[in-house]
Short mmCIF file of C-alpha atoms in Angstrom, two decimals:
data_model
loop_
_atom_site.label_atom_id
_atom_site.label_comp_id
_atom_site.label_asym_id
_atom_site.label_seq_id
_atom_site.Cartn_x
_atom_site.Cartn_y
_atom_site.Cartn_z
CA UNK A 1 -8.04 -6.20 -6.86
CA UNK A 2 -6.54 -2.14 -6.66
CA UNK A 3 -10.26 -1.58 -4.90
CA UNK A 4 -9.87 -4.61 -2.73
CA UNK A 5 -6.70 -3.02 -1.35
CA UNK A 6 -8.28 0.42 -1.04
CA UNK A 7 -11.28 -0.85 0.76
CA UNK A 8 -8.88 -2.64 3.88
CA UNK A 9 -6.75 0.52 3.61
CA UNK A 10 -9.58 2.58 5.17
CA UNK A 11 -9.81 0.01 8.02
CA UNK A 12 -5.90 -0.60 8.76
CA UNK A 13 -5.38 3.03 8.56
CA UNK A 14 -8.04 5.35 8.90
CA UNK A 15 -6.21 8.39 10.15
CA UNK A 16 -4.05 8.00 7.14
CA UNK A 17 -4.21 9.73 3.80
CA UNK A 18 -4.98 7.30 0.80
CA UNK A 19 -3.51 8.88 -2.57
CA UNK A 20 -5.64 6.84 -4.80
CA UNK A 21 -5.73 4.28 -7.25
CA UNK A 22 -3.39 5.14 -10.47
CA UNK A 23 -3.50 3.03 -13.92
CA UNK A 24 -0.12 3.20 -15.51
CA UNK A 25 1.58 0.57 -17.98
CA UNK A 26 4.71 -0.23 -15.92
CA UNK A 27 6.49 -3.46 -17.34
CA UNK A 28 6.40 -5.41 -14.61
CA UNK A 29 2.56 -5.01 -14.65
CA UNK A 30 2.20 -5.51 -18.64
CA UNK A 31 4.63 -8.34 -18.69
CA UNK A 32 3.20 -10.88 -16.26
CA UNK A 33 0.95 -13.84 -16.84
CA UNK A 34 -1.16 -13.30 -13.75
CA UNK A 35 -3.45 -10.85 -12.00
CA UNK A 36 -0.26 -8.08 -10.56
CA UNK A 37 -0.63 -4.30 -8.89
CA UNK A 38 1.86 -2.94 -7.40
CA UNK A 39 1.01 -1.28 -4.19
CA UNK A 40 2.81 1.56 -2.62
CA UNK A 41 3.23 1.83 1.05
CA UNK A 42 3.86 4.84 2.84
CA UNK A 43 7.06 7.09 2.20
CA UNK A 44 10.54 7.10 3.64
CA UNK A 45 10.46 10.80 3.26
CA UNK A 46 7.95 11.53 5.29
CA UNK A 47 8.76 11.37 8.71
CA UNK A 48 5.78 10.39 10.98
CA UNK A 49 5.14 7.45 8.00
CA UNK A 50 8.77 6.64 8.33
CA UNK A 51 8.58 5.92 12.10
CA UNK A 52 5.39 4.96 12.61
CA UNK A 53 5.22 2.28 9.77
CA UNK A 54 8.34 1.59 8.02
CA UNK A 55 10.57 1.71 10.29
CA UNK A 56 9.26 -0.39 13.13
CA UNK A 57 8.57 -3.88 13.29
CA UNK A 58 4.81 -3.34 14.37
CA UNK A 59 4.41 -1.05 11.94
CA UNK A 60 5.89 -3.24 8.56
CA UNK A 61 3.68 -6.17 10.08
CA UNK A 62 0.66 -4.08 9.83
CA UNK A 63 1.49 -3.21 6.17
CA UNK A 64 1.84 -6.90 5.45
CA UNK A 65 -1.22 -7.75 7.09
CA UNK A 66 -2.98 -5.01 5.12
CA UNK A 67 -1.96 -6.33 1.59
CA UNK A 68 -2.34 -9.91 3.04
CA UNK A 69 -6.35 -9.42 4.18
CA UNK A 70 -6.68 -7.24 0.82
CA UNK A 71 -5.60 -10.27 -1.33
#
């Protein structure tokens, strides 16, 4: 599932840096009864990412569409 999210990231955000897939033993992942991943979508402390994606309806919609189409 994470690889699908990664592949689609490059389609939706070709000019943005992909920070990779990391495997961690998070409680929320480990203790679920279904397939699960955590998706990190940009950073509030990066001004450009915050303005373009996180603080705009268009940017948030694009992030949501990326995740939806990856699943």
